[in-house]
Coordinates of C-alpha atoms and ligand atoms in Angstrom, one line a residue:
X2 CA 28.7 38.4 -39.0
X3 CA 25.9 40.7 -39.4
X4 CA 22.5 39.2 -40.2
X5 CA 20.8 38.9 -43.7
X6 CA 19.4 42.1 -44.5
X7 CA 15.8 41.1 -45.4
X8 CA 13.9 43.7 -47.5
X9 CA 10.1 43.8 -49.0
X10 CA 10.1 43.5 -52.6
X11 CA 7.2 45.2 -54.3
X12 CA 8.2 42.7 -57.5
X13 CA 7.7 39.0 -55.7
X14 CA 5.3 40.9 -53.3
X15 CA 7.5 39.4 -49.8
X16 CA 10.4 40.1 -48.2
X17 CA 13.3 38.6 -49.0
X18 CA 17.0 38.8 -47.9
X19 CA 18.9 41.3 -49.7
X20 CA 21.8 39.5 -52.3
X21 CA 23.4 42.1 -54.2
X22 CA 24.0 41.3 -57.9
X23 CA 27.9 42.2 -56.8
X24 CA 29.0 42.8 -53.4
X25 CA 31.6 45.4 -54.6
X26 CA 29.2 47.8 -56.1
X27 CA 25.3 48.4 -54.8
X28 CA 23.6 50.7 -57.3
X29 CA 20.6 52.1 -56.3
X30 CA 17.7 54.6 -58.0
X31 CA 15.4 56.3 -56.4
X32 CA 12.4 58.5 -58.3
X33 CA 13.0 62.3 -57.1
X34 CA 11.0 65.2 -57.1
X35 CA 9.5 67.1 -59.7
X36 CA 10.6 70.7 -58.9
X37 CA 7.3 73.1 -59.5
X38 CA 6.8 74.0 -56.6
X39 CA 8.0 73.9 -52.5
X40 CA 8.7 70.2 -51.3
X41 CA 6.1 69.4 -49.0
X42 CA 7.2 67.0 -45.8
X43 CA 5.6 64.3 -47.4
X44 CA 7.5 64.3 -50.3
X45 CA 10.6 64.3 -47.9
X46 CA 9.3 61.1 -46.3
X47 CA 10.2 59.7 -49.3
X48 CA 13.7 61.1 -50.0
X49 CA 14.4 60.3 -45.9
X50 CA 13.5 56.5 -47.0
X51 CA 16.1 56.7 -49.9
X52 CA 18.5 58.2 -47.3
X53 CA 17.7 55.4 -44.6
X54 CA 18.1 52.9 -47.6
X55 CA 21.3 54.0 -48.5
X56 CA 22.8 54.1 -45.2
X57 CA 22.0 50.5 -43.9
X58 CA 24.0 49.5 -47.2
X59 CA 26.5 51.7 -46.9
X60 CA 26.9 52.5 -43.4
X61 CA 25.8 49.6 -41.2
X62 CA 26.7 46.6 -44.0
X63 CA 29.8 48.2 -45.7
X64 CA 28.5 47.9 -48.8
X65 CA 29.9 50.4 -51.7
X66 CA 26.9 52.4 -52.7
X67 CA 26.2 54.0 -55.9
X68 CA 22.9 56.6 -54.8
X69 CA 21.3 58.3 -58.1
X70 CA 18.2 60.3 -57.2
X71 CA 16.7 61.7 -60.7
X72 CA 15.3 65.4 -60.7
X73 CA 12.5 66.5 -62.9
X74 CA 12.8 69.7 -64.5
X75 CA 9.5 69.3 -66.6
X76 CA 6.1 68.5 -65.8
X77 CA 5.1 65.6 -67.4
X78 CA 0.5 64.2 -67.6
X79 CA -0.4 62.9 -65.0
X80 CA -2.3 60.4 -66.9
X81 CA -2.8 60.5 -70.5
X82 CA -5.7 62.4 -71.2
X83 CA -4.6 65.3 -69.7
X84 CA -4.6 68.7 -71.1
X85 CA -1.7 70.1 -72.8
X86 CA -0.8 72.5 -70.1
X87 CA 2.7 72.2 -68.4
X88 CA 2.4 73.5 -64.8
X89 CA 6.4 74.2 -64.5
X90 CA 5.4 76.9 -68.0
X91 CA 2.5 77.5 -66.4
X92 CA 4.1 79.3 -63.0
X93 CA 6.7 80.5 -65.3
X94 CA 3.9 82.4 -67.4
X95 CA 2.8 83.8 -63.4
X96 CA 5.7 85.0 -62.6
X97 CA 6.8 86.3 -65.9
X98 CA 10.4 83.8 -65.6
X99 CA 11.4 80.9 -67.8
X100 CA 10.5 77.5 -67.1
X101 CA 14.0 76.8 -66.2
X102 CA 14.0 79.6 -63.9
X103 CA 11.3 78.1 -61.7
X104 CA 12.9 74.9 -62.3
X105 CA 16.3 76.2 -60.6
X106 CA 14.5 78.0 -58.1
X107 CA 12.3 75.0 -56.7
X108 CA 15.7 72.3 -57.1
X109 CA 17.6 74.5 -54.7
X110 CA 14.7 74.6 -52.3
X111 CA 14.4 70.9 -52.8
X112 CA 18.8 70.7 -51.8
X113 CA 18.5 73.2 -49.2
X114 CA 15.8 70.8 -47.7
X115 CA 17.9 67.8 -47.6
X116 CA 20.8 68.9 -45.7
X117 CA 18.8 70.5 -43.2
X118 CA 17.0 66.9 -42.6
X119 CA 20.4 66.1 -42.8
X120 CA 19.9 64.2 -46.0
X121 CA 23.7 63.9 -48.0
X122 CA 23.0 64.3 -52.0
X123 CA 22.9 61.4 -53.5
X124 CA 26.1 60.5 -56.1
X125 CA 24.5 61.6 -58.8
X126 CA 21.0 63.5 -59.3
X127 CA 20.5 64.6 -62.9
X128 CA 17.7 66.3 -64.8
X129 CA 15.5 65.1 -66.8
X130 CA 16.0 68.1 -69.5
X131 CA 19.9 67.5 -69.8
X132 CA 18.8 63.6 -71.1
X133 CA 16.8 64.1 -73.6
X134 CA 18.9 62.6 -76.1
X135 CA 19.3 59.2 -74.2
X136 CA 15.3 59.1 -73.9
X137 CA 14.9 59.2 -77.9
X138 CA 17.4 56.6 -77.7
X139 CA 15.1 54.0 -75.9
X140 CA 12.1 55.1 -77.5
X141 CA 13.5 54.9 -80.9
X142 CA 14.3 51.1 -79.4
X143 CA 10.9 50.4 -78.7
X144 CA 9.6 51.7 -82.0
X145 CA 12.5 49.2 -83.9
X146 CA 11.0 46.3 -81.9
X147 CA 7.7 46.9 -82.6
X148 CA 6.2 47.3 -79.3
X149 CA 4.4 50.7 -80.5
X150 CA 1.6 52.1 -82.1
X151 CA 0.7 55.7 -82.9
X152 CA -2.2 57.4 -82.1
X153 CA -2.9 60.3 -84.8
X154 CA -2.6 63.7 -83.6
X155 CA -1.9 62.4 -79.9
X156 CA 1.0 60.1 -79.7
X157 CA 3.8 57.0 -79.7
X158 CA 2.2 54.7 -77.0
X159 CA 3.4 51.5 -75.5
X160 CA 1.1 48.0 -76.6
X161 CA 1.5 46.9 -73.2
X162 CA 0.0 43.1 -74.3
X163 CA 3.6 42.7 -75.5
X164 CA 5.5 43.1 -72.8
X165 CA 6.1 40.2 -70.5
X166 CA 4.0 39.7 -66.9
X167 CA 3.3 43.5 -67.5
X168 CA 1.4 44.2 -64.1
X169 CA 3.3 41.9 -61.6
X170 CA 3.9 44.8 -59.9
X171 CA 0.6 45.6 -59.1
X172 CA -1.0 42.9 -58.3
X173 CA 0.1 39.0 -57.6
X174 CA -2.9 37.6 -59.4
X175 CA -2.1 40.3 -62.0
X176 CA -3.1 38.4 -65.3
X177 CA -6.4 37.9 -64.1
X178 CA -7.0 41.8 -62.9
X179 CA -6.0 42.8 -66.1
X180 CA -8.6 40.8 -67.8
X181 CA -11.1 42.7 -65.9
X182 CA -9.6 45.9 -66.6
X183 CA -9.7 45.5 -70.0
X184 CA -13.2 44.2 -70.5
X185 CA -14.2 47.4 -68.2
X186 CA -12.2 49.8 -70.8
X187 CA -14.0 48.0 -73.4
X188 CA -17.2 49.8 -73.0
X189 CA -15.6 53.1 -73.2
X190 CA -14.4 54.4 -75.9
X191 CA -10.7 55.0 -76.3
X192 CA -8.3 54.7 -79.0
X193 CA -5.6 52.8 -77.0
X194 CA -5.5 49.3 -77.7
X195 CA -5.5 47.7 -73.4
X196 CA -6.2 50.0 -70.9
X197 CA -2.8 49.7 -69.9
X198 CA -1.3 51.2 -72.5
X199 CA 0.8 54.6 -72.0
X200 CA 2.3 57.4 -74.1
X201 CA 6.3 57.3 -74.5
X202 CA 6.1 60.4 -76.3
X203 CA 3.0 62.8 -76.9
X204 CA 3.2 64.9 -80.3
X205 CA 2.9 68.8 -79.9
X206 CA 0.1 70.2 -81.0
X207 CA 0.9 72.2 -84.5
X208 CA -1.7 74.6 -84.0
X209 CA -1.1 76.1 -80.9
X210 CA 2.5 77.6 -81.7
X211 CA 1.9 80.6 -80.0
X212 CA 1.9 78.3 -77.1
X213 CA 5.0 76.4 -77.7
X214 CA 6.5 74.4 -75.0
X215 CA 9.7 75.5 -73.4
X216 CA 11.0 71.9 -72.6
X217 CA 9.5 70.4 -76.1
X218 CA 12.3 69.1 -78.8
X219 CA 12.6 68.3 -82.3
X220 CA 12.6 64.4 -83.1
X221 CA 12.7 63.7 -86.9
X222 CA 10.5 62.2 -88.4
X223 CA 8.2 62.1 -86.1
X224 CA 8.4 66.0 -85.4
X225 CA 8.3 68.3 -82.1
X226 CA 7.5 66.3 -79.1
X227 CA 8.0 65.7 -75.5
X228 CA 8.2 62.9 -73.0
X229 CA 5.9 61.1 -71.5
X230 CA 5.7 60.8 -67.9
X231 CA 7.9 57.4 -67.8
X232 CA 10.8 57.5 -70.5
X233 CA 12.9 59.6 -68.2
X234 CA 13.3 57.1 -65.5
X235 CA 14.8 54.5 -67.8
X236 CA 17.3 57.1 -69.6
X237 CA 18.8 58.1 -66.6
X238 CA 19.2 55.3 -64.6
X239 CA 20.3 53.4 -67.7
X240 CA 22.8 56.3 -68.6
X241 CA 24.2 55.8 -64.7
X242 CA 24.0 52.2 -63.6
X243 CA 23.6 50.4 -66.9
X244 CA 20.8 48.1 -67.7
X245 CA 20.8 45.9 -64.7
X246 CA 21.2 47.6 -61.0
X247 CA 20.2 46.3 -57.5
X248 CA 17.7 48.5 -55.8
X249 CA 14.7 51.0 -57.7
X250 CA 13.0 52.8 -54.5
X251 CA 9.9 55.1 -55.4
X252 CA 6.2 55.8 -53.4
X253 CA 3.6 53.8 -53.4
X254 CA 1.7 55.4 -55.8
X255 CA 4.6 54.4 -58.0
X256 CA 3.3 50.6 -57.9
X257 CA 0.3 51.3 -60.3
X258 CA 1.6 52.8 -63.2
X259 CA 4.8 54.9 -63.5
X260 CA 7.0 51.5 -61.9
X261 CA 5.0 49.3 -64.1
X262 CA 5.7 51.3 -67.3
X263 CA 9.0 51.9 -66.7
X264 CA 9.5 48.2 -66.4
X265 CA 7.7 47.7 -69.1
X266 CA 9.8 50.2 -71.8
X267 CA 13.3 49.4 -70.1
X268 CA 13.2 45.6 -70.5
X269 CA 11.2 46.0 -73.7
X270 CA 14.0 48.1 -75.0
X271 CA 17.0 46.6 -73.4
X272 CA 15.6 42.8 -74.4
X273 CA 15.6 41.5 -70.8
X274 CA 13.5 38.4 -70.7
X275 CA 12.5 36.7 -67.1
X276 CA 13.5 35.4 -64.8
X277 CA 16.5 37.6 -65.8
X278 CA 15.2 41.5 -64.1
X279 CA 16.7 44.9 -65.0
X280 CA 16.5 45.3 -61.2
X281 CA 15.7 42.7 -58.5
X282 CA 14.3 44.4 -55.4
X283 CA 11.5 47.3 -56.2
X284 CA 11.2 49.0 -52.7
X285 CA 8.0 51.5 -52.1
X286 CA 7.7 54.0 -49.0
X287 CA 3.8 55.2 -47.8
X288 CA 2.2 58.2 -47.8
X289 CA 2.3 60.7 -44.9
X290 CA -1.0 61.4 -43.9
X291 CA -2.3 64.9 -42.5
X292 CA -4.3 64.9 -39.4
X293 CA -6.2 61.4 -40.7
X294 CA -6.3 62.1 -44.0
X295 CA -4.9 62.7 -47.5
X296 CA -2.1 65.6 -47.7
X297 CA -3.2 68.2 -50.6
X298 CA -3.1 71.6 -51.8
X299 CA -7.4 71.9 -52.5
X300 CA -7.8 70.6 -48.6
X301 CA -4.7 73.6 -47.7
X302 CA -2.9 71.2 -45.4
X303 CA 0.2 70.5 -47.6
X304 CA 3.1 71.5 -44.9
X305 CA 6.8 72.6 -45.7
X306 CA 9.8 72.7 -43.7
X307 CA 9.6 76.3 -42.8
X308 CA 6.0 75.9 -41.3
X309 CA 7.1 73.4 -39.3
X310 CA 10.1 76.1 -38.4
X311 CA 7.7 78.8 -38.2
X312 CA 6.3 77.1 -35.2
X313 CA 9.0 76.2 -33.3
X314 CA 10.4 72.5 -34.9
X315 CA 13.8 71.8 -35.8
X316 CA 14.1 69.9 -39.1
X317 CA 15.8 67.1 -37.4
X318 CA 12.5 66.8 -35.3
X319 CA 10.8 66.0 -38.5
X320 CA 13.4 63.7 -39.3
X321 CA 13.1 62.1 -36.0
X322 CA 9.4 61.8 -36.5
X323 CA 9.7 59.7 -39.5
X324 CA 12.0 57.2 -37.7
X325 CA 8.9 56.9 -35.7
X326 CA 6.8 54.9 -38.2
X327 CA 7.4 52.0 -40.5
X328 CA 8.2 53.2 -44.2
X329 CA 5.9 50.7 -45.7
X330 CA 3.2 52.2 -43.0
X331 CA 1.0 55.6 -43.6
X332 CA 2.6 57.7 -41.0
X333 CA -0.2 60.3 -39.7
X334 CA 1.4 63.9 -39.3
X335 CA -0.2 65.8 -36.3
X336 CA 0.9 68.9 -34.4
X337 CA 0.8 66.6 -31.3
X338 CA 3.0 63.4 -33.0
X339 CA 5.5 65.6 -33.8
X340 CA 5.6 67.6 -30.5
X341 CA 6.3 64.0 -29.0
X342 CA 9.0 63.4 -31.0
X343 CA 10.6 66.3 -30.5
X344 CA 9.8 66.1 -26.8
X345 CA 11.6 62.2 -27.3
X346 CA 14.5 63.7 -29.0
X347 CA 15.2 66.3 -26.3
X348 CA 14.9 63.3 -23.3
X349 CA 17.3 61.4 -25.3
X350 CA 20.0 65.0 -25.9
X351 CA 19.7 65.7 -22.0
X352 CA 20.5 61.7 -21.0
X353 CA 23.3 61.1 -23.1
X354 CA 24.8 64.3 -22.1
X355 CA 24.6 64.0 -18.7
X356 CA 27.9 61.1 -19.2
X357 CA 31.4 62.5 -19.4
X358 CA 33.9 60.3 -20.1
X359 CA 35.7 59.5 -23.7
X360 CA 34.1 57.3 -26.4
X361 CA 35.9 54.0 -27.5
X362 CA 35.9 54.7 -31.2
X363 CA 35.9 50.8 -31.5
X364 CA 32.8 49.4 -31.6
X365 CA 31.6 46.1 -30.2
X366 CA 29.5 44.4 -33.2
X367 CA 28.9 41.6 -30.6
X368 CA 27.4 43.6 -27.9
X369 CA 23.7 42.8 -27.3
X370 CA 22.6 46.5 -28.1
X371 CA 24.9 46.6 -31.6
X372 CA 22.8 43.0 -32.4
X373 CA 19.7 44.1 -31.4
X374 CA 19.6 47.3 -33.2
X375 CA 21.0 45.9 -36.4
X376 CA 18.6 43.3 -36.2
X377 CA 15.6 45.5 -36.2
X378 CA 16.9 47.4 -39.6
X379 CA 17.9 44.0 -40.7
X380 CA 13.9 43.5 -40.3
X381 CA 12.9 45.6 -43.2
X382 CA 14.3 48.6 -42.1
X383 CA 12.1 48.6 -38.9
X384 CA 13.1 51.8 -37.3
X385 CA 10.2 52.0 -34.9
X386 CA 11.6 48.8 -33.0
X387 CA 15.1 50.6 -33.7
X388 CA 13.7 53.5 -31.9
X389 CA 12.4 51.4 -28.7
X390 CA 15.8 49.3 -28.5
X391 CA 17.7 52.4 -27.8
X392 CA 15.1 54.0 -25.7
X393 CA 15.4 50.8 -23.1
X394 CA 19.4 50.9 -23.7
X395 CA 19.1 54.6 -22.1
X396 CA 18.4 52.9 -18.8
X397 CA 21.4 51.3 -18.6
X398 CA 24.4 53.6 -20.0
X399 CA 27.9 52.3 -20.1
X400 CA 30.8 52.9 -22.1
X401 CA 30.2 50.2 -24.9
X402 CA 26.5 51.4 -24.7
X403 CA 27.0 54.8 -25.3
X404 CA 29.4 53.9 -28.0
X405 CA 27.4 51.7 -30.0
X406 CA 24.5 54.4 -30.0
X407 CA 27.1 57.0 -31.2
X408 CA 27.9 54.9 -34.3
X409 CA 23.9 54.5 -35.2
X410 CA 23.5 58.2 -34.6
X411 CA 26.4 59.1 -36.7
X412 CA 25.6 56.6 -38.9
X413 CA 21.7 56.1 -39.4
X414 CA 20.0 58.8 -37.0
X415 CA 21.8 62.0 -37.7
X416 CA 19.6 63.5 -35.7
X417 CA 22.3 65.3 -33.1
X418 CA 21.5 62.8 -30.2
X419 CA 25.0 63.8 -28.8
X420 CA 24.5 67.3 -28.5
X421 CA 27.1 68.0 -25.6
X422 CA 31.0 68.5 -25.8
X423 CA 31.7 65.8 -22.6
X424 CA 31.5 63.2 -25.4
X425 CA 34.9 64.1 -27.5
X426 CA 37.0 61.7 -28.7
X427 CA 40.1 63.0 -27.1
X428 CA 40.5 62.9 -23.2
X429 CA 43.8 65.6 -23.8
X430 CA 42.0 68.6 -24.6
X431 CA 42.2 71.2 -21.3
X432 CA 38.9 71.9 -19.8
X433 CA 39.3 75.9 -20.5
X434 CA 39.2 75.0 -24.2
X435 CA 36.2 72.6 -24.1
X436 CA 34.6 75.3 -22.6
X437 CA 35.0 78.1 -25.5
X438 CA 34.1 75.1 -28.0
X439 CA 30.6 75.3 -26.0
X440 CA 30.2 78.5 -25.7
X441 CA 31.4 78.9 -29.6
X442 CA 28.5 76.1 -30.1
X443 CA 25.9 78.3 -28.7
X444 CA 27.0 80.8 -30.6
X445 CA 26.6 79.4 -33.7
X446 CA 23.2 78.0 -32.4
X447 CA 22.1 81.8 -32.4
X448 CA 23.8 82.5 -35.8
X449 CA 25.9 84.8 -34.0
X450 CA 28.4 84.0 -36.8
X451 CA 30.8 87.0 -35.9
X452 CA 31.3 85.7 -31.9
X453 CA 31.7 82.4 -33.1
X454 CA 35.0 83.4 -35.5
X455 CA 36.1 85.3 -32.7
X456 CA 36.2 82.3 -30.2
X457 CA 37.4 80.0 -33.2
X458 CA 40.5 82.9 -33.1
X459 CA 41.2 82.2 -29.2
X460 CA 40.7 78.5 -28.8
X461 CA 43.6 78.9 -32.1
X462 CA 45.6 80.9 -30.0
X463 CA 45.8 78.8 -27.7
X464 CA 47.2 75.5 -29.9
X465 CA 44.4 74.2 -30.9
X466 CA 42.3 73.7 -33.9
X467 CA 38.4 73.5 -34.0
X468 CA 37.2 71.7 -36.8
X469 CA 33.3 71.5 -37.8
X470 CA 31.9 68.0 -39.0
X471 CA 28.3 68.0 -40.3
X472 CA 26.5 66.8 -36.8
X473 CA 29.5 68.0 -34.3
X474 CA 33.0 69.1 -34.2
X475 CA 36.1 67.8 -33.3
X476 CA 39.1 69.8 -31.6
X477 CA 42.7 68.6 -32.1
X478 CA 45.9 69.9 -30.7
X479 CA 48.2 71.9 -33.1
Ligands
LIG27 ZN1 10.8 57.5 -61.6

C-alpha cells in the first residue's frame, strides 16, 4: 500500500492528500508555452514539473493519466493596457514569414527540447489558433449570463464582483485585499468597473487595417476580434477533459491573474457554484533564478538548451539539476550548480556500473529504499530528499537496491543513471555480443550513425536482435 500522495494546493493554500475525482481516469492541464521565441531553461523548469507530475500518477501510483499541455500560437497582452502589437506578427514582419511560420518554427524547438530533457509529449497539446471556435463559445456564455460589460472601442471584459470568492487564489484573506485594491484603483482613472476586471475579448482597431492581425477572426455582431490572454485555457481544457478535471498545474506567476481569470470565466460560464470546483488541486512550480536574480532578455541572461550544450552540459544534466531543488522553491541556476550536478550524475553512472549481475525485474515495494523514496515524492513531490535517499542507498548496493533505483530511474529520473551494458535483463546473451552492443553504444554516442548500423548488421548475424528503447536498449535472441 503506497502512502497518500499529499500535494500543495494553491486553491485551499495547504497541502493535502491527493483524492482523484475517479481513480480510473486522472486528467491533468498544464499551461504551455507561448511559441515566439527559443524556450529558455526556465520555461522548461516548468514543463519538467508537469513531467514529474505526471509520472508519480502514472508511473509510481498506477494511476491512468490523461496529460494535455496547451500551446500558444498567438501572443496574447500581457495585461490590458497594452499596445496593440502582437510580438509572434511582429518577428514575422522581421523576418519577412507569416505569423504561423514563426509559430511552427518555435513549437518544434519547444518538442525538440522535451525529448532531449527526456520529457514524453503530453496526450494531447493543441493550439490555441485551431480553438477558436470553442473560445466564442464560452465567451458568448458569459455574455448570456450577464457577467460582461463592454468597454467602447476596447473591449468585452469580465465584472469580476460577480463571480464567486474571485481571488482565493491569490490570497487566503482575499476579500479583504481586494477591498484595498479597489479603493487604490479608485483614484486612477480607468474605465473598468474593479480593478480586477479583464478583457475576454479585445475589439480590433477599424482604423488600422493596413495593420490587420493575422490570428484576428470575425465574431458577429460584435465584429473582428481576438482573445484575451485567458479564454484559451478554458476552451481547451474544456474541449479535452470536460468541465470538471483533477489537476491544473501552471507557474507561479500564474496565481495572480491568468489562474484567477480563468477560474473566474470557466465556472462563470459552466455554472459551477462552491464548494462544487471545476478543478480541485491548482499546483504552481517557481521561478528559476539566474546567478541570484530574475532571468530576462533586457539583463541578456535568458539561457537555452544549446548554451548549456555549447559549453559542454548534456540536457539530462539540466534535468538532473532541477531534481535538485523543490518545485515550489526558486531554484538559482549558476555555471557552478550545474557543474555539480553533472559532476553528481557522473559519480552516480560510474557506481552503478561498476555491478554486473542481472536485474530482478520484480520489484520489492516493501523494501526500505522503495518506501523511503516514494515517501519523499509522496511529500509533495520532494525530489531533493528523493535525491539524498538514493545517494546514501549507493553505499550499500545489492540486488534489490539496485533494482528498486532502476525502476525510479526508468520511471521518474530518466536521467541514464544506468549507463553500462553489465545491467541487462537477460543473463543468456554471450559476452562477444555484449561487447559489440557497447561498442555500438559509443558509436552512437559520437553520431557515428554509419558504424553503428554496421555493428547493428553483425550482432544480427549472429542471432540476435538489438533493439533501442528511449534511455537504453535491450538485446534478445532470435
Ligand atoms: Zn493557461
Amino acid at each position: 500500500m503506497l502512502p497518500p500522495l499529499n500535494l500543495y494546493n494553491t486553491l485551499t493554500h495547504s497541502k493535502e492528500a491527493f483524492i482523484p475525482r475517479n481513480p480510473d481516469q486522472i486528467w491533468m492541464y498544464s499551461c504551455g508555452p507561448t511559441v515566439y521565441s527559443t524556450p529558455s531553461i526556465g520555461n522548461y523548469r516548468a514543463f519538467f514539473t508537469a513531467d514529474l507530475i505526471r509520472n508519480t500518477l502514472a508511473n509510481l501510483y498506477d494511476y491512468p493519466v490523461k496529460s494535455i499541455m496547451n500551446i500558444t500560437d498567438v501572443w496574447h497582452l500581457t495585461s490590458d493596457g497594452d499596445t496593440w502589437e502582437d510580438k509572434l506578427e511582429k518577428w514575422a514582419k522581421k523576418d519577412w514569414i507569416t505569423a504561423r511560420e514563426v509559430a511552427s518554427k518555435y513549437e518544434k524547438q519547444f518538442l525538440d527540447g522535451l525529448a532531449q530533457l527526456n520529457i514524453d509529449k503530453f496526450d494531447v497539446m493543441p493550439r490555441a489558433t485551431d480553438h477558436i471556435s470553442q473560445q466564442q463559445v464560452i465567451v458568448q456564455a458569459l455574455i448570456d449570463k450577464w457577467y460582461t460589460y463592454i468597454i467602447d472601442w476596447d473591449g468585452i471584459y469580465m465584472d469580476t464582483s460577480r463571480v464567486e470568492d474571485y481571488g482565493e487564489l491569490m490570497w487566503p484573506n482575499y476579500k479583504k485585499r481586494l477591498e484595498n485594491l479597489n479603493a487604490g484603483e479608485r483614484v486612477n482613472f480607468t474605465w473598468k468597473k474593479n480593478a480586477t476586471d479583464f478583457a475576454l475579448w479585445k475589439f480590433s482597431p477599424d482604423d488600422k487595417v493596413w495593420e490587420k492581425r493575422q490570428m484576428e477572426r470575425d465574431f458577429p455582431p460584435y465584429g473582428m476580434w481576438f482573445p484575451g490572454r485567458h479564454i484559451e485555457c478554458s476552451a481547451m481544457s474544456s474541449e479535452y477533459l470536460g468541465q470538471h478535471f483533477d489537476i491544473h498545474h501552471g507557474w507561479a506567476d500564474h496565481i495572480t491573474i491568468h489562474h484567477p481569470n480563468e477560474i473566474a470565466q470557466s465556472e462563470s460560464a459552466f455554472d459551477i457554484h462552491h464548494p462544487d470546483r471545476r478543478v480541485r488541486y491548482r499546483l504552481h512550480n517557481e521561478f528559476l533564478q539566474v546567478n541570484g536574480g530574475k532571468m530576462s532578455k533586457s539583463l541578456w541572461n535568458v539561457y537555452t538548451l544549446s548554451d548549456l550544450e555549447d559549453k559542454g552540459f548534456s540536457p539530462l544534466d539540466l534535468r538532473f539539476f532541477f531534481f535538485m531543488a523543490h518545485y515550489r522553491t526558486q531554484q538559482n541556476f549558476t555555471r557552478e550548480a550545474l557543474k555539480q550536478a553533472q559532476t553528481t550524475r557522473n559519480n552516480i553512472q560510474k557506481k552503478l556500473s561498476n555491478y554486473s549481475y542481472p536485474l530482478d525485474q520484480h520489484i520489492d515495494r516493501s523494501s526500505p529504499l522503495f518506501i523511503a523514496l516514494t515517501n519523499s515524492l509522496a511529500d509533495d513531490l520532494n525530489t531533493p530528499k528523493m535525491l539524498s535517499t538514493l545517494n546514501s542507498s549507493l553505499s550499500n548496493l545489492d540486488q534489490s537496491t539496485l533494482s528498486t533505483i532502476y525502476r525510479f530511474e526508468k520511471n521518474i529520473l530518466k536521467v541514464w543513471l544506468f549507463d553500462s551494458i553489465s545491467l541487462l535483463w537477460q543473463n543468456d546473451i554471450p559476452q562477444s555480443i555484449i561487447d559489440l552492443a557497447n561498442q555500438r553504444l559509443a558509436a552512437k554516442k559520437d553520431k557515428n550513425f554509419a558504424l553503428a548500423d554496421q555493428i547493428r548488421t553483425q550482432i544480427w548475424e549472429q542471432g540476435f536482435t538489438i533493439t533501442d528503447t528511449p534511455d537504453w536498449f535491450e538485446i534478445t535472441l532470435d
